[in-house]
PDB file of C-alpha atoms and ligand atoms in Angstrom:
ATOM      1  CA  MET A  13       1.257  12.520 -18.439  1.00  0.00           C
ATOM      2  CA  PRO A  14       0.671  14.135 -15.811  1.00  0.00           C
ATOM      3  CA  SER A  15       2.068  12.533 -12.401  1.00  0.00           C
ATOM      4  CA  LEU A  16      -0.471  10.301 -10.270  1.00  0.00           C
ATOM      5  CA  ARG A  17      -1.921  12.064  -7.523  1.00  0.00           C
ATOM      6  CA  LEU A  18      -4.702  10.718  -4.852  1.00  0.00           C
ATOM      7  CA  GLY A  19      -7.552  10.192  -6.307  1.00  0.00           C
ATOM      8  CA  SER A  20      -6.851   9.625  -9.967  1.00  0.00           C
ATOM      9  CA  ILE A  21      -7.478   6.591 -11.151  1.00  0.00           C
ATOM     10  CA  ALA A  22      -4.162   3.961 -11.480  1.00  0.00           C
ATOM     11  CA  PRO A  23      -3.767   2.887 -14.842  1.00  0.00           C
ATOM     12  CA  ASP A  24      -3.649  -0.786 -15.481  1.00  0.00           C
ATOM     13  CA  PHE A  25      -1.761  -2.525 -17.337  1.00  0.00           C
ATOM     14  CA  GLU A  26      -0.501  -6.062 -18.822  1.00  0.00           C
ATOM     15  CA  ALA A  27       2.809  -8.064 -16.981  1.00  0.00           C
ATOM     16  CA  ASP A  28       3.864 -10.819 -15.807  1.00  0.00           C
ATOM     17  CA  THR A  29       4.119 -12.158 -12.279  1.00  0.00           C
ATOM     18  CA  THR A  30       5.378 -14.583 -10.379  1.00  0.00           C
ATOM     19  CA  ALA A  31       2.293 -15.783 -10.564  1.00  0.00           C
ATOM     20  CA  GLY A  32       1.663 -15.358 -14.033  1.00  0.00           C
ATOM     21  CA  PRO A  33       0.098 -12.769 -16.433  1.00  0.00           C
ATOM     22  CA  ILE A  34      -2.359 -10.660 -15.236  1.00  0.00           C
ATOM     23  CA  LYS A  35      -4.441  -7.780 -16.543  1.00  0.00           C
ATOM     24  CA  PHE A  36      -4.049  -5.443 -14.109  1.00  0.00           C
ATOM     25  CA  HIS A  37      -7.031  -3.762 -13.376  1.00  0.00           C
ATOM     26  CA  ASP A  38      -8.460  -7.166 -13.594  1.00  0.00           C
ATOM     27  CA  TRP A  39      -6.832  -8.591 -11.859  1.00  0.00           C
ATOM     28  CA  ILE A  40      -7.846  -6.548  -8.394  1.00  0.00           C
ATOM     29  CA  GLY A  41     -11.202  -6.951  -8.959  1.00  0.00           C
ATOM     30  CA  ASN A  42     -13.599  -5.834  -5.565  1.00  0.00           C
ATOM     31  CA  SER A  43     -10.614  -5.985  -3.144  1.00  0.00           C
ATOM     32  CA  TRP A  44      -8.001  -3.028  -3.055  1.00  0.00           C
ATOM     33  CA  ALA A  45      -4.760  -3.669  -3.739  1.00  0.00           C
ATOM     34  CA  VAL A  46      -1.195  -2.933  -2.438  1.00  0.00           C
ATOM     35  CA  LEU A  47       1.575  -1.699  -5.211  1.00  0.00           C
ATOM     36  CA  PHE A  48       4.966  -1.211  -4.310  1.00  0.00           C
ATOM     37  CA  SER A  49       8.596  -1.041  -5.848  1.00  0.00           C
ATOM     38  CA  HIS A  50      11.284  -1.730  -4.633  1.00  0.00           C
ATOM     39  CA  PRO A  51      15.098  -0.908  -5.562  1.00  0.00           C
ATOM     40  CA  GLY A  52      15.731  -4.576  -7.027  1.00  0.00           C
ATOM     41  CA  ASP A  53      16.278  -7.685  -6.105  1.00  0.00           C
ATOM     42  CA  PHE A  54      18.755  -9.388  -3.985  1.00  0.00           C
ATOM     43  CA  THR A  55      18.583  -6.434  -2.138  1.00  0.00           C
ATOM     44  CA  PRO A  56      18.986  -6.662   1.696  1.00  0.00           C
ATOM     45  CA  VAL A  57      16.423  -3.768   2.414  1.00  0.00           C
ATOM     46  CA  CYS A  58      13.841  -5.594   0.584  1.00  0.00           C
ATOM     47  CA  THR A  59      14.562  -8.591   1.442  1.00  0.00           C
ATOM     48  CA  THR A  60      13.510  -8.131   4.152  1.00  0.00           C
ATOM     49  CA  GLU A  61      11.073  -5.741   3.168  1.00  0.00           C
ATOM     50  CA  LEU A  62       9.101  -8.628   0.770  1.00  0.00           C
ATOM     51  CA  GLY A  63       9.840 -11.313   3.517  1.00  0.00           C
ATOM     52  CA  GLU A  64       7.400  -9.449   6.088  1.00  0.00           C
ATOM     53  CA  VAL A  65       3.843  -8.810   2.643  1.00  0.00           C
ATOM     54  CA  ALA A  66       4.293 -12.739   2.835  1.00  0.00           C
ATOM     55  CA  ARG A  67       4.472 -12.654   6.891  1.00  0.00           C
ATOM     56  CA  ARG A  68       0.848  -9.933   6.553  1.00  0.00           C
ATOM     57  CA  ALA A  69      -0.508 -11.465   4.793  1.00  0.00           C
ATOM     58  CA  PRO A  70      -3.644 -13.306   6.791  1.00  0.00           C
ATOM     59  CA  ASP A  71      -3.944  -9.082   7.947  1.00  0.00           C
ATOM     60  CA  PHE A  72      -4.245  -7.962   3.671  1.00  0.00           C
ATOM     61  CA  GLU A  73      -6.759 -11.100   2.880  1.00  0.00           C
ATOM     62  CA  LYS A  74      -9.214  -9.972   6.087  1.00  0.00           C
ATOM     63  CA  ARG A  75      -9.276  -6.536   4.943  1.00  0.00           C
ATOM     64  CA  ASN A  76      -9.931  -7.256   1.103  1.00  0.00           C
ATOM     65  CA  VAL A  77      -6.422  -6.706   0.252  1.00  0.00           C
ATOM     66  CA  LYS A  78      -4.427  -7.625  -2.362  1.00  0.00           C
ATOM     67  CA  VAL A  79      -0.573  -7.337  -2.774  1.00  0.00           C
ATOM     68  CA  ILE A  80       1.614  -6.978  -5.735  1.00  0.00           C
ATOM     69  CA  GLY A  81       5.462  -6.602  -5.560  1.00  0.00           C
ATOM     70  CA  ILE A  82       7.388  -4.468  -8.475  1.00  0.00           C
ATOM     71  CA  SER A  83      10.979  -4.430  -9.962  1.00  0.00           C
ATOM     72  CA  ALA A  84      13.529  -4.577 -12.727  1.00  0.00           C
ATOM     73  CA  ASN A  85      13.878  -7.378 -13.158  1.00  0.00           C
ATOM     74  CA  GLY A  86      13.408 -11.365 -14.557  1.00  0.00           C
ATOM     75  CA  LEU A  87      11.000 -13.429 -14.086  1.00  0.00           C
ATOM     76  CA  GLU A  88      14.056 -15.360 -13.327  1.00  0.00           C
ATOM     77  CA  GLU A  89      15.264 -13.509 -10.982  1.00  0.00           C
ATOM     78  CA  HIS A  90      12.647 -12.711  -9.169  1.00  0.00           C
ATOM     79  CA  HIS A  91      11.740 -16.922  -8.859  1.00  0.00           C
ATOM     80  CA  LYS A  92      15.985 -17.589  -7.140  1.00  0.00           C
ATOM     81  CA  TRP A  93      14.911 -14.699  -4.768  1.00  0.00           C
ATOM     82  CA  VAL A  94      12.336 -15.155  -3.036  1.00  0.00           C
ATOM     83  CA  LYS A  95      13.212 -18.207  -1.791  1.00  0.00           C
ATOM     84  CA  ASP A  96      16.148 -17.041  -0.077  1.00  0.00           C
ATOM     85  CA  ILE A  97      13.820 -13.957   0.944  1.00  0.00           C
ATOM     86  CA  ASN A  98      11.670 -17.459   2.322  1.00  0.00           C
ATOM     87  CA  GLU A  99      14.988 -19.146   4.052  1.00  0.00           C
ATOM     88  CA  PHE A 100      15.825 -15.498   5.328  1.00  0.00           C
ATOM     89  CA  GLY A 101      12.586 -14.798   6.693  1.00  0.00           C
ATOM     90  CA  SER A 102      11.336 -18.188   7.982  1.00  0.00           C
ATOM     91  CA  LYS A 103      14.421 -16.523  11.132  1.00  0.00           C
ATOM     92  CA  VAL A 104      10.879 -13.760  12.412  1.00  0.00           C
ATOM     93  CA  GLY A 105       8.903 -16.577  11.431  1.00  0.00           C
ATOM     94  CA  PRO A 106       7.042 -19.094   8.841  1.00  0.00           C
ATOM     95  CA  THR A 107       7.402 -16.402   5.839  1.00  0.00           C
ATOM     96  CA  ASP A 108       6.825 -18.804   2.212  1.00  0.00           C
ATOM     97  CA  VAL A 109       5.846 -15.578  -1.221  1.00  0.00           C
ATOM     98  CA  GLN A 110       2.658 -16.072  -2.202  1.00  0.00           C
ATOM     99  CA  PHE A 111       1.557 -12.661  -3.675  1.00  0.00           C
ATOM    100  CA  PRO A 112       2.676 -11.822  -7.119  1.00  0.00           C
ATOM    101  CA  ILE A 113       6.029  -9.946  -8.526  1.00  0.00           C
ATOM    102  CA  ILE A 114       5.865  -8.338 -11.306  1.00  0.00           C
ATOM    103  CA  ALA A 115       8.944  -8.567 -14.169  1.00  0.00           C
ATOM    104  CA  ASP A 116       9.258  -5.174 -15.157  1.00  0.00           C
ATOM    105  CA  GLU A 117      13.084  -5.091 -16.488  1.00  0.00           C
ATOM    106  CA  ASP A 118      11.576  -2.958 -19.640  1.00  0.00           C
ATOM    107  CA  ARG A 119      10.426  -0.501 -16.285  1.00  0.00           C
ATOM    108  CA  LYS A 120       7.329   0.575 -18.888  1.00  0.00           C
ATOM    109  CA  ILE A 121       4.935  -0.363 -15.870  1.00  0.00           C
ATOM    110  CA  SER A 122       7.253   1.730 -13.323  1.00  0.00           C
ATOM    111  CA  THR A 123       7.727   4.199 -16.169  1.00  0.00           C
ATOM    112  CA  LEU A 124       3.867   4.607 -15.497  1.00  0.00           C
ATOM    113  CA  TYR A 125       4.069   4.987 -12.943  1.00  0.00           C
ATOM    114  CA  ASP A 126       6.945   7.565 -11.872  1.00  0.00           C
ATOM    115  CA  MET A 127       8.265   4.942 -10.389  1.00  0.00           C
ATOM    116  CA  LEU A 128      12.370   6.384 -11.524  1.00  0.00           C
ATOM    117  CA  ASP A 129      14.047   8.585  -9.237  1.00  0.00           C
ATOM    118  CA  GLU A 130      16.520  10.182 -12.269  1.00  0.00           C
ATOM    119  CA  GLN A 131      17.588  12.273  -8.710  1.00  0.00           C
ATOM    120  CA  ASP A 132      17.732   9.725  -6.714  1.00  0.00           C
ATOM    121  CA  ALA A 133      21.603   9.363  -7.152  1.00  0.00           C
ATOM    122  CA  THR A 134      22.305   6.817  -4.197  1.00  0.00           C
ATOM    123  CA  ASN A 135      19.492   4.480  -5.637  1.00  0.00           C
ATOM    124  CA  ARG A 136      20.538   3.726  -9.637  1.00  0.00           C
ATOM    125  CA  ASP A 137      21.976   0.768 -11.229  1.00  0.00           C
ATOM    126  CA  ALA A 138      25.652  -0.071 -12.091  1.00  0.00           C
ATOM    127  CA  LYS A 139      24.671   1.081 -15.349  1.00  0.00           C
ATOM    128  CA  GLY A 140      23.929   4.188 -13.855  1.00  0.00           C
ATOM    129  CA  LEU A 141      19.961   3.512 -14.974  1.00  0.00           C
ATOM    130  CA  PRO A 142      17.817   3.926 -12.085  1.00  0.00           C
ATOM    131  CA  PHE A 143      15.988   1.780  -9.788  1.00  0.00           C
ATOM    132  CA  THR A 144      12.363   1.586  -9.032  1.00  0.00           C
ATOM    133  CA  ILE A 145      12.563   3.737  -6.057  1.00  0.00           C
ATOM    134  CA  ARG A 146      10.762   2.399  -3.436  1.00  0.00           C
ATOM    135  CA  THR A 147       6.420   3.808  -3.925  1.00  0.00           C
ATOM    136  CA  VAL A 148       2.981   2.424  -2.445  1.00  0.00           C
ATOM    137  CA  PHE A 149       0.303   3.202  -4.001  1.00  0.00           C
ATOM    138  CA  VAL A 150      -3.356   1.722  -2.036  1.00  0.00           C
ATOM    139  CA  ILE A 151      -5.828   1.361  -4.675  1.00  0.00           C
ATOM    140  CA  ASP A 152      -9.114   0.849  -3.693  1.00  0.00           C
ATOM    141  CA  PRO A 153     -11.746  -1.249  -5.695  1.00  0.00           C
ATOM    142  CA  LYS A 154     -13.031   2.009  -7.838  1.00  0.00           C
ATOM    143  CA  LYS A 155      -9.200   1.329  -8.919  1.00  0.00           C
ATOM    144  CA  VAL A 156      -8.977   4.912  -7.846  1.00  0.00           C
ATOM    145  CA  ILE A 157      -5.254   6.044  -5.815  1.00  0.00           C
ATOM    146  CA  ARG A 158      -5.131   6.775  -2.359  1.00  0.00           C
ATOM    147  CA  LEU A 159      -2.119   6.862  -0.545  1.00  0.00           C
ATOM    148  CA  THR A 160       1.328   6.974  -2.437  1.00  0.00           C
ATOM    149  CA  LEU A 161       4.822   6.671  -0.258  1.00  0.00           C
ATOM    150  CA  SER A 162       8.030   7.247  -1.483  1.00  0.00           C
ATOM    151  CA  TYR A 163      10.907   5.936   0.336  1.00  0.00           C
ATOM    152  CA  PRO A 164      14.452   6.473   0.106  1.00  0.00           C
ATOM    153  CA  ALA A 165      16.442   3.460  -0.329  1.00  0.00           C
ATOM    154  CA  SER A 166      18.167   3.357   2.262  1.00  0.00           C
ATOM    155  CA  THR A 167      14.979   3.394   4.808  1.00  0.00           C
ATOM    156  CA  GLY A 168      12.404  -0.457   5.047  1.00  0.00           C
ATOM    157  CA  ARG A 169       8.722   0.505   5.144  1.00  0.00           C
ATOM    158  CA  ASN A 170       6.581   0.123   7.986  1.00  0.00           C
ATOM    159  CA  PHE A 171       4.375  -2.393   7.063  1.00  0.00           C
ATOM    160  CA  ASP A 172       2.298  -1.250  10.036  1.00  0.00           C
ATOM    161  CA  GLU A 173       1.852   2.037   8.771  1.00  0.00           C
ATOM    162  CA  ILE A 174       0.531   0.865   5.635  1.00  0.00           C
ATOM    163  CA  ILE A 175      -2.690  -0.364   7.106  1.00  0.00           C
ATOM    164  CA  ARG A 176      -3.515   1.494   9.535  1.00  0.00           C
ATOM    165  CA  VAL A 177      -4.154   3.695   6.695  1.00  0.00           C
ATOM    166  CA  ILE A 178      -6.316   0.792   4.581  1.00  0.00           C
ATOM    167  CA  ASP A 179      -8.586   0.714   8.124  1.00  0.00           C
ATOM    168  CA  SER A 180      -9.131   4.625   8.338  1.00  0.00           C
ATOM    169  CA  LEU A 181      -9.395   4.602   4.808  1.00  0.00           C
ATOM    170  CA  GLN A 182     -11.985   1.198   4.865  1.00  0.00           C
ATOM    171  CA  LEU A 183     -13.631   3.543   8.051  1.00  0.00           C
ATOM    172  CA  GLY A 184     -13.906   6.282   6.107  1.00  0.00           C
ATOM    173  CA  ASP A 185     -15.554   5.383   2.900  1.00  0.00           C
ATOM    174  CA  LYS A 186     -18.124   3.515   5.506  1.00  0.00           C
ATOM    175  CA  HIS A 187     -18.697   5.633   8.395  1.00  0.00           C
ATOM    176  CA  ARG A 188     -19.138   9.600   7.391  1.00  0.00           C
ATOM    177  CA  VAL A 189     -15.464   9.876  10.351  1.00  0.00           C
ATOM    178  CA  THR A 190     -11.727  10.652  10.165  1.00  0.00           C
ATOM    179  CA  THR A 191      -8.914   9.382  12.555  1.00  0.00           C
ATOM    180  CA  PRO A 192      -6.463  11.031  14.304  1.00  0.00           C
ATOM    181  CA  VAL A 193      -3.024  11.496  15.510  1.00  0.00           C
ATOM    182  CA  ASN A 194      -1.277   8.250  15.091  1.00  0.00           C
ATOM    183  CA  TRP A 195      -5.177   6.308  15.623  1.00  0.00           C
ATOM    184  CA  LYS A 196      -5.686   2.517  15.233  1.00  0.00           C
ATOM    185  CA  LYS A 197      -8.774   0.360  14.889  1.00  0.00           C
ATOM    186  CA  GLY A 198     -10.968   0.031  17.740  1.00  0.00           C
ATOM    187  CA  ASP A 199     -10.104   4.185  19.129  1.00  0.00           C
ATOM    188  CA  ASP A 200     -11.884   7.010  19.380  1.00  0.00           C
ATOM    189  CA  VAL A 201     -12.571   8.537  15.552  1.00  0.00           C
ATOM    190  CA  ILE A 202     -13.527  12.256  14.357  1.00  0.00           C
ATOM    191  CA  VAL A 203     -16.116  12.772  13.390  1.00  0.00           C
ATOM    192  CA  HIS A 204     -16.418  14.561   9.171  1.00  0.00           C
ATOM    193  CA  PRO A 205     -16.242  18.553   8.862  1.00  0.00           C
ATOM    194  CA  THR A 206     -19.058  17.963   7.123  1.00  0.00           C
ATOM    195  CA  VAL A 207     -21.238  15.946  10.284  1.00  0.00           C
ATOM    196  CA  SER A 208     -23.854  18.897  11.186  1.00  0.00           C
ATOM    197  CA  ASN A 209     -24.215  18.443  14.588  1.00  0.00           C
ATOM    198  CA  ASP A 210     -28.146  16.868  14.749  1.00  0.00           C
ATOM    199  CA  GLU A 211     -26.862  14.511  11.548  1.00  0.00           C
ATOM    200  CA  ALA A 212     -23.915  13.446  14.521  1.00  0.00           C
ATOM    201  CA  LYS A 213     -26.371  13.137  17.676  1.00  0.00           C
ATOM    202  CA  THR A 214     -28.270  10.677  15.034  1.00  0.00           C
ATOM    203  CA  LEU A 215     -24.673   8.559  14.275  1.00  0.00           C
ATOM    204  CA  PHE A 216     -22.829   9.276  16.748  1.00  0.00           C
ATOM    205  CA  PRO A 217     -24.756   9.269  19.574  1.00  0.00           C
ATOM    206  CA  GLU A 218     -21.527   9.180  22.256  1.00  0.00           C
ATOM    207  CA  PHE A 219     -20.494  12.044  20.236  1.00  0.00           C
ATOM    208  CA  THR A 220     -18.255  14.612  22.130  1.00  0.00           C
ATOM    209  CA  GLN A 221     -18.385  18.345  20.710  1.00  0.00           C
ATOM    210  CA  HIS A 222     -14.171  19.763  21.792  1.00  0.00           C
ATOM    211  CA  TYR A 223     -14.227  22.338  19.184  1.00  0.00           C
ATOM    212  CA  ALA A 224     -16.890  24.107  16.996  1.00  0.00           C
ATOM    213  CA  TYR A 225     -14.729  21.832  14.376  1.00  0.00           C
ATOM    214  CA  LEU A 226     -12.996  19.007  16.901  1.00  0.00           C
ATOM    215  CA  ARG A 227     -15.247  16.011  17.276  1.00  0.00           C
ATOM    216  CA  THR A 228     -14.806  12.984  18.103  1.00  0.00           C
ATOM    217  CA  THR A 229     -16.556   9.966  19.308  1.00  0.00           C
ATOM    218  CA  PRO A 230     -16.429   6.424  20.319  1.00  0.00           C
ATOM    219  CA  LEU A 231     -16.820   3.880  16.662  1.00  0.00           C
ATOM    220  CA  LYS A 232     -18.649   0.117  17.049  1.00  0.00           C
ATOM    221  CA  VAL A 233     -17.347  -1.885  13.828  1.00  0.00           C
ATOM    222  CA  GLU A 234     -17.579  -5.136  13.321  1.00  0.00           C
TER     223      GLU A 234
HETATM  224  C1  BEZ B 302      18.215  -1.769  -0.801  1.00  0.00           C
HETATM  225  O1  BEZ B 302      17.289  -2.893  -0.337  1.00  0.00           O
HETATM  226  O2  BEZ B 302      18.848  -2.546   0.206  1.00  0.00           O
HETATM  227  C2  BEZ B 302      18.908  -1.273  -1.029  1.00  0.00           C
HETATM  228  C3  BEZ B 302      18.521  -1.485  -2.307  1.00  0.00           C
HETATM  229  C4  BEZ B 302      18.625  -0.168  -3.488  1.00  0.00           C
HETATM  230  C5  BEZ B 302      19.991   1.101  -2.708  1.00  0.00           C
HETATM  231  C6  BEZ B 302      20.634   0.583  -0.959  1.00  0.00           C
HETATM  232  C7  BEZ B 302      20.002  -0.167  -0.428  1.00  0.00           C
END
């Protein structure tokens, strides 16, 4: 199977999760989704990541994003580990993992999503089998993959950045704009190169032309 790229349809699958069995596309429904893998249960960096994702639940919810984790462990281990995540997470703030975690003991879904990296010698279990790497897939309601990320086992992800990209993607889907370096919600945006200056005068009356190819504008959004 060719590797998954931006623009690919996220493969559908059935799985057991900590919140019960799911069929992935049905579970996504009309929401956006973040599917994120982590090397394994009871590992330190992952414990901090899953706690953070739980605490950010309102941020995902208000953007219509469902979050789902996956690692190559079974349901029983997942449930035990969630207790640790909630306990450790409470040192930072109230932490209650409600999002599902897929039990992918046979690595079927990890293989489908190319989440196993046989090349990475730092990321193997005691038997030498590859753990899932730290990947992120942001998937839109049409089930199209809009972002992929792979992080090393040693480095926890930055969920502010993942939410920032979701904000940018959702804004770009609604308005003919792109977002500049280090953009945050509320900052000026870039008028999409396919918008002519005549269209821009109507769509973005306050736009500024810096060069023929670089036009910025404030954008009032709800
Ligand atoms: C961790 O989550 O801490 C981790 C997992 C696998 C390899 C190295 C670190």
